[in-house]
Amino acid sequence: MRTQVGIIGAGPAGLLLSHLLHLRGISSVVLEKRSRDYVERRVRAGVLEQGTVDTLVEAGVGGRLLREGLPHHGIELRYGGAGHRIPFEKLVPGRAITVYGQQEVVKDLIAARLEAGGDVRFEVEDVAIHSPEDRPYLTFGGERLDCDVIAGCDGFHGVSRPSVPPGVLRTYERDYPFAWLGILARVAPSSEELIYARNERGFALHSMRTPEISRFYLQVPPDADVAEWPDERIWAELKARLETVPGFALTTGEIIEKGVTPMRGFVTEPMQYGRLYLAGDAAHIVPPTGAKGLNLAVADVRVLTEALAAFFHDGSTGLLDGYSEACLKRVWRAQHFSWWMTTLLHTFDSDDDYGRRLQLSHLDYVTSSEVAATTLAENYVGLPFP
Ligand code: FAS
Ligand code: PHB
C-alpha cells in the first residue's frame, strides 16, 4: 500500500489533518489502535477557541457544532465568597468560546472522512515507524504502508516520539503536585457559564456539555484513586468548593463518568524529524486549566496542512522545514497561559501564608483591572492565528 501521508492516531489532530489534506487533494491513511466506538465515547476536552470553531466551520465539518454547541461570552472566577465575571464581549469583542465536547468533534470528523471515502482504520495493532529519515513507511498488523510523510498524531503515549533516535529531541516538562478528578453528570448545569473556583479546600471547575449534561473537575492529590471518590463524596466536595457565594446552589444528579487526569506541562522540541511530523498531544501537553489541549492540536494541524500542501503541490519544503518553529511560539504561549491559570487558581501545599496572600492579591488584580482581565480573556478565547 502507498499513500502520501500516513497518520498515526484518530484523535482530533489526526482526523482533522486527514480531512484538511483531503480538501487539498492530498491522500492519507489514518491508523488508530482503539475502536471507533471507544474514540467516539472518550470524554475529554469541552471548550473550543474561536479559531477552532472557525477552522471546523470553514472546513465544512462545523454544522452540528453550530447547531448544538453552546457559545459562551464570559467565565466566572469565584473566590473569597464572591463571583467575578470576565466579560469576553467587552474585553475581546467578537471573540468567544464554544462549549462542545471533544468526542462530538471526533464524531463529526470521522463521519466526514468516511462520507468522503477516507481511509480510517480502527483497532490497528502494533503500528511501527520505519526509516523516518527518508523513504518512510509504517507497519501494522502484518501490513506495510509506504508514505511520503508520516504525521505522528498519536497523543502523549503514542509511538511517534519514541521512534526518534535518542539525542535528537529535547523535552521540557513540569509535573504539578495535584491531579484533576473529572466528573460527567446527567444534570442540568447550575450556572450558565463556566465557574473557576479558587478555594482553600482546592480548585473546582463547573463546566457543561449540553443543557442536560454538566462537567465538573476537582483538584485532588496526584495519586488520587477514583475508587476513593464515591458519588456522595464528589457532590459534597463540589458543594463545599462551589456553594461559596450567596444564592448559588449546586444541583446534583446521576454521575455517568469519573476519572483522574494528571496535571503536567510538556513540550518536545523540535516537533519533527526527517519525514516525521508531530502534532497535538504527541508533541505537547498542557494542564487543562486553560482549556488549550485540543485547541493547540488544531493550531498545529493548520500549520502542517499548509506545509504539506506546499510540498505536494509545489515541491517546496520551506514550510515543512519551518513547521516546528511555526508551531512552537503558540505552543509556549499556551504553556505559559495554562501554567498561569493553574497557579492562579489551585492550592499548593508548598505555599506558605505569604504565598496564599500573593495568590489572592493576583486574583484581586485580574478581577478589578480591565487590562489584567483582558490578558486572561484574549488568551482564553484564543489568540488569532498568524
Ligand atoms: P489524542 O490523545 O486525543 O489522540 C491520539 C490518538 O492516537 C488516540 O485516539 C489514541 O488511541 C491513538 N494512538 C495512540 N497510540 C497509538 C498507536 N501506537 N497506534 C495507533 N493509534 C494510537 N484538553 C482540554 O482542552 N480540556 C480538557 O478538559 C481536557 N481533558 C483531558 C482529559 C484526559 C483524560 C486527557 C488524556 C486529555 C485531556 N485534554 C483536555 C487534552 C486532550 O483534549 C488533548 O489535548 C487532545 O485529545 C489532543 O488531541 P490529539 O493530539 O489528537 O491526541
Ligand atoms: C471542560 O468542559 O471539559 C473544560 C472546560 C474548561 C477547562 C477544562 C475543561 O479549562
XYZ file of C-alpha atoms and ligand atoms in Angstrom:
449
model
C 0.000 0.000 0.000
C 1.088 3.605 -0.556
C -0.295 6.977 0.490
C 1.072 10.486 0.561
C 0.612 10.992 4.339
C 0.491 8.168 6.877
C -1.292 9.447 10.013
C -0.999 7.660 13.346
C -3.961 8.389 15.635
C -7.660 9.171 15.126
C -7.972 11.861 17.764
C -8.753 15.482 16.885
C -5.268 16.065 15.420
C -5.134 13.007 13.160
C -8.721 13.242 11.958
C -8.639 16.975 11.277
C -5.335 16.626 9.430
C -6.753 13.845 7.249
C -9.830 15.944 6.487
C -7.922 19.141 5.676
C -5.480 17.223 3.464
C -8.436 15.668 1.625
C -9.764 19.155 0.931
C -6.373 19.951 -0.643
C -6.403 16.785 -2.754
C -3.748 15.031 -0.674
C -4.220 11.357 0.200
C -3.790 9.974 3.710
C -4.434 6.838 5.735
C -5.315 7.121 9.437
C -4.250 4.251 11.695
C -5.970 4.121 15.107
C -5.328 1.467 17.746
C -8.665 1.846 19.524
C -12.143 1.024 18.242
C -14.328 3.662 16.601
C -16.792 3.333 19.476
C -14.031 3.946 22.018
C -12.674 7.108 20.424
C -16.185 8.473 19.851
C -17.115 7.941 23.504
C -13.873 9.110 25.130
C -14.759 12.153 27.286
C -12.034 14.804 27.249
C -11.942 18.471 26.326
C -15.024 20.629 26.184
C -14.032 24.180 25.254
C -13.324 25.271 21.662
C -11.494 28.526 20.984
C -12.912 30.929 18.436
C -10.207 29.882 15.953
C -11.017 26.197 16.363
C -14.712 26.839 15.673
C -13.822 28.945 12.625
C -11.463 26.216 11.343
C -14.077 23.463 11.653
C -16.826 25.587 10.070
C -14.583 26.708 7.183
C -13.605 23.046 6.607
C -17.275 22.070 6.284
C -17.449 19.983 9.475
C -18.976 22.592 11.796
C -22.700 22.150 11.023
C -23.668 20.246 14.179
C -21.210 22.323 16.190
C -23.094 25.493 15.172
C -26.435 23.847 15.909
C -25.599 22.136 19.190
C -22.524 23.948 20.536
C -23.022 26.445 23.370
C -21.389 29.841 22.681
C -20.115 31.473 25.867
C -19.202 35.140 26.225
C -17.635 35.035 29.650
C -16.429 32.927 32.560
C -16.606 33.443 36.343
C -13.679 33.398 38.734
C -15.077 32.529 42.174
C -13.034 33.108 45.327
C -13.224 34.833 48.715
C -17.016 34.464 48.880
C -17.682 36.326 45.644
C -18.002 35.670 41.916
C -16.180 37.836 39.349
C -17.211 37.612 35.698
C -14.628 38.017 32.930
C -16.773 39.532 30.141
C -15.384 38.468 26.760
C -17.913 40.579 24.874
C -16.450 43.717 26.464
C -12.765 42.772 26.642
C -12.336 40.900 23.343
C -15.362 41.958 21.241
C -16.403 39.441 18.599
C -14.453 36.537 20.106
C -15.965 33.852 22.313
C -15.602 30.184 23.192
C -17.983 27.370 22.335
C -18.707 24.505 24.689
C -18.855 21.352 22.544
C -17.420 18.037 23.715
C -14.241 16.775 22.076
C -15.976 13.473 21.417
C -18.535 15.357 19.316
C -15.727 16.893 17.240
C -14.271 13.402 16.784
C -17.665 12.011 15.701
C -18.134 14.835 13.179
C -14.641 14.328 11.712
C -14.954 10.547 11.460
C -18.342 10.924 9.734
C -16.874 13.432 7.274
C -13.876 11.216 6.457
C -15.959 8.103 5.929
C -18.540 10.013 3.872
C -15.708 11.238 1.637
C -14.403 7.669 1.286
C -11.458 8.410 3.559
C -9.242 5.538 4.750
C -9.562 5.493 8.570
C -8.646 2.169 10.158
C -9.598 1.306 13.743
C -8.268 -1.372 16.093
C -4.963 -1.406 14.228
C -2.263 -3.263 16.126
C 1.460 -2.723 16.519
C 1.902 0.412 14.412
C 5.615 0.995 13.908
C 7.520 3.754 12.108
C 10.392 2.809 9.801
C 13.150 4.947 8.230
C 11.530 8.312 9.034
C 14.701 9.991 7.726
C 13.933 9.070 4.143
C 11.520 6.801 2.242
C 9.409 6.283 5.373
C 6.912 3.511 5.848
C 4.610 2.169 8.538
C 3.982 -1.427 9.511
C 0.946 -2.663 11.411
C -0.778 -5.995 11.883
C 1.456 -7.673 9.323
C 0.899 -4.971 6.680
C 3.110 -2.236 5.237
C 2.136 1.317 4.211
C 4.657 3.312 2.218
C 4.301 7.075 2.688
C 5.947 10.272 1.546
C 5.371 11.751 5.017
C 4.306 10.442 8.436
C 2.201 12.541 10.843
C 2.541 11.473 14.484
C -0.891 12.359 15.916
C -0.871 9.538 18.464
C -1.036 11.524 21.683
C 1.249 11.617 24.693
C 1.592 7.841 24.980
C 1.969 7.096 21.279
C 4.819 5.511 19.299
C 5.865 8.556 17.275
C 8.046 10.431 19.761
C 9.868 7.252 20.886
C 10.593 6.479 17.214
C 13.017 9.394 17.012
C 16.629 8.366 17.745
C 17.939 9.332 21.194
C 19.600 12.730 21.423
C 17.520 14.376 18.681
C 14.575 15.630 20.707
C 14.769 17.889 23.722
C 11.833 17.714 26.139
C 10.668 20.292 28.662
C 8.426 19.035 31.461
C 6.661 20.240 34.595
C 4.572 17.920 36.737
C 2.092 19.593 39.088
C 1.610 18.335 42.681
C -2.060 17.531 42.056
C -4.447 15.964 39.528
C -7.997 16.625 38.324
C -10.900 14.359 39.108
C -13.209 14.800 36.108
C -16.938 14.146 36.565
C -19.675 13.908 33.943
C -23.199 14.133 35.404
C -26.655 13.839 33.889
C -27.880 17.025 35.489
C -28.648 20.491 34.129
C -25.815 22.936 34.744
C -26.270 25.090 37.854
C -24.650 28.002 36.044
C -24.984 29.293 32.505
C -21.264 29.967 32.271
C -18.128 28.172 33.465
C -17.112 28.747 37.089
C -13.426 28.509 38.037
C -13.351 28.343 41.854
C -10.236 29.006 43.951
C -10.931 27.521 47.381
C -8.777 26.688 50.403
C -10.021 23.085 50.015
C -8.759 23.023 46.448
C -9.732 24.106 42.953
C -13.113 23.235 41.421
C -14.466 23.859 37.922
C -18.110 23.872 36.879
C -18.435 23.287 33.152
C -21.041 21.604 30.972
C -21.643 19.726 27.720
C -25.346 20.279 26.941
C -28.373 21.814 28.768
C -28.818 18.351 30.304
C -25.193 17.320 30.992
C -22.789 19.005 33.418
C -19.000 18.570 33.568
C -17.051 19.167 36.778
C -13.442 18.941 37.905
C -11.979 18.755 41.414
C -8.342 19.291 42.339
C -7.219 16.053 44.031
C -3.844 14.624 45.150
C -1.646 13.434 42.252
C -2.089 9.785 43.256
C -5.849 10.035 43.847
C -7.756 6.789 43.325
C -11.172 7.255 41.738
C -12.406 4.321 43.878
C -11.997 6.619 46.912
C -14.435 9.110 45.365
C -17.979 7.726 45.633
C -20.708 9.973 44.232
C -21.698 11.267 47.687
C -18.170 12.455 48.401
C -17.905 14.101 44.979
C -21.103 16.092 45.408
C -20.206 17.083 48.963
C -16.796 18.377 47.816
C -18.225 20.186 44.801
C -20.769 21.893 47.047
C -18.091 22.825 49.576
C -15.957 24.448 46.877
C -18.664 25.994 44.681
C -21.511 26.993 47.055
C -19.468 29.893 48.404
C -21.479 32.850 47.095
C -24.962 33.971 48.189
C -27.822 32.458 46.213
C -25.887 29.729 44.446
C -26.990 26.115 44.942
C -25.454 23.193 43.052
C -27.983 20.781 41.557
C -26.861 17.179 41.972
C -27.762 14.193 39.812
C -26.562 10.915 38.316
C -22.815 10.728 37.764
C -22.230 8.875 34.488
C -18.423 9.072 34.283
C -15.497 9.905 36.527
C -11.735 9.736 36.046
C -8.435 11.159 37.274
C -6.212 13.137 34.886
C -2.636 14.012 35.826
C -1.600 17.657 35.525
C 1.542 18.253 33.542
C 3.165 20.621 31.102
C 5.301 19.004 28.396
C 6.898 20.179 25.162
C 9.013 18.296 22.629
C 11.475 20.273 20.509
C 11.703 20.082 17.612
C 8.262 18.722 16.621
C 9.742 16.978 13.602
C 12.445 14.524 12.484
C 13.142 13.701 8.844
C 9.762 12.996 7.226
C 8.030 12.543 10.642
C 5.969 15.476 11.942
C 4.422 15.501 15.432
C 1.116 17.288 16.064
C -1.108 17.706 19.119
C -0.521 15.779 22.326
C 2.224 13.732 20.616
C 4.300 16.922 20.808
C 2.969 18.768 23.842
C 0.710 18.539 26.875
C -0.785 21.401 28.905
C -2.601 21.305 32.250
C -6.271 21.591 31.181
C -6.950 24.681 33.350
C -6.647 26.924 30.312
C -8.695 24.589 28.035
C -5.855 24.627 25.474
C -5.042 20.980 24.687
C -7.497 20.306 21.914
C -7.159 23.827 20.540
C -3.370 23.541 20.268
C -3.797 20.325 18.290
C -5.963 22.231 15.802
C -3.388 25.013 15.533
C -0.577 22.518 14.796
C -2.682 20.818 12.127
C -3.426 24.114 10.393
C 0.310 24.782 10.079
C 1.104 21.230 8.973
C -1.641 21.248 6.335
C -0.273 24.394 4.681
C 3.257 22.989 4.774
C 2.205 19.667 3.230
C 0.131 21.421 0.555
C 3.171 23.481 -0.489
C 5.294 20.320 -0.510
C 2.943 18.143 -2.563
C 1.641 20.857 -4.910
C 4.757 22.987 -5.455
C 7.560 20.705 -4.328
C 8.720 23.363 -1.892
C 9.980 22.218 1.516
C 10.388 25.616 3.182
C 7.202 25.455 5.255
C 7.870 21.824 6.212
C 11.392 22.706 7.297
C 9.931 25.534 9.421
C 6.950 23.548 10.780
C 8.240 23.131 14.301
C 9.329 26.752 14.691
C 5.994 27.941 13.299
C 4.103 25.889 15.924
C 6.271 26.394 18.993
C 5.581 30.089 19.522
C 1.858 29.327 20.040
C 2.672 26.135 21.961
C 4.755 28.039 24.522
C 2.162 30.824 24.770
C -0.418 28.159 25.638
C 2.020 26.501 28.068
C 2.517 29.791 29.867
C -1.212 30.649 29.945
C -2.097 27.173 31.217
C 0.600 27.405 33.897
C -0.621 30.916 34.825
C -4.277 29.830 35.155
C -3.207 26.732 37.112
C -1.027 28.609 39.621
C -3.630 31.369 39.950
C -6.444 29.015 40.943
C -5.057 25.887 42.602
C -3.853 25.441 46.199
C -0.259 24.317 46.623
C 0.802 22.502 49.795
C 4.210 24.105 49.307
C 2.632 27.553 49.629
C 3.007 29.391 52.954
C 0.628 32.107 54.147
C 2.654 34.681 52.231
C 2.194 32.658 49.011
C -1.535 32.350 49.545
C -1.880 36.102 50.064
C 0.089 36.718 46.858
C -2.332 34.441 45.005
C -5.365 36.281 46.388
C -3.805 39.635 45.518
C -3.211 38.376 41.968
C -6.851 37.305 41.700
C -7.986 40.706 43.021
C -5.899 42.399 40.347
C -7.173 40.188 37.495
C -10.798 40.754 38.534
C -10.521 44.513 39.118
C -8.197 45.703 36.331
C -9.652 45.750 32.817
C -6.145 45.455 31.374
C -5.327 42.425 33.517
C -8.677 40.789 32.770
C -8.097 41.359 29.061
C -4.898 39.324 29.164
C -6.924 36.424 30.554
C -9.743 36.911 28.044
C -7.604 37.155 24.908
C -5.654 34.017 25.784
C -8.736 32.095 26.860
C -10.772 32.704 23.679
C -7.604 32.030 21.695
C -5.159 34.411 20.053
C -5.758 34.921 16.334
C -3.841 32.561 14.066
C -0.756 34.139 12.432
P -5.421 12.217 21.424
O -4.681 11.674 22.565
O -6.758 12.826 21.525
O -5.440 11.224 20.182
C -4.376 10.336 19.924
C -4.969 9.086 19.296
O -3.897 8.224 18.928
C -5.853 8.304 20.282
O -7.089 8.006 19.690
C -5.038 7.046 20.575
O -5.858 5.909 20.775
C -4.222 6.904 19.286
N -2.984 6.159 19.467
C -2.103 6.254 20.495
N -1.075 5.400 20.307
C -1.310 4.764 19.119
C -0.625 3.762 18.388
N 0.525 3.246 18.840
N -1.146 3.334 17.215
C -2.317 3.868 16.745
N -3.025 4.814 17.403
C -2.521 5.244 18.574
N -7.882 19.248 26.927
C -8.663 20.316 27.155
O -8.518 21.317 26.457
N -9.614 20.293 28.158
C -9.809 19.168 28.935
O -10.649 19.172 29.822
C -9.031 18.025 28.699
N -9.243 16.875 29.414
C -8.459 15.781 29.159
C -8.655 14.571 29.864
C -7.856 13.462 29.623
C -8.075 12.172 30.391
C -6.818 13.538 28.655
C -5.902 12.362 28.417
C -6.636 14.713 27.935
C -7.460 15.839 28.176
N -7.307 17.024 27.457
C -8.072 18.117 27.680
C -6.353 17.133 26.425
C -6.915 16.480 25.208
O -8.159 17.040 24.903
C -5.906 16.611 24.106
O -5.345 17.901 24.029
C -6.463 16.218 22.756
O -7.035 14.952 22.887
C -5.328 16.258 21.746
O -5.721 15.590 20.628
P -4.682 14.623 19.857
O -3.397 15.310 19.733
O -5.421 14.168 18.655
O -4.399 13.415 20.841
C -14.366 21.004 30.067
O -15.544 21.393 29.944
O -14.008 19.824 29.895
C -13.309 22.009 30.451
C -13.627 23.361 30.449
C -12.642 24.279 30.784
C -11.377 23.838 31.137
C -11.065 22.472 31.136
C -12.048 21.554 30.795
O -10.427 24.742 31.475
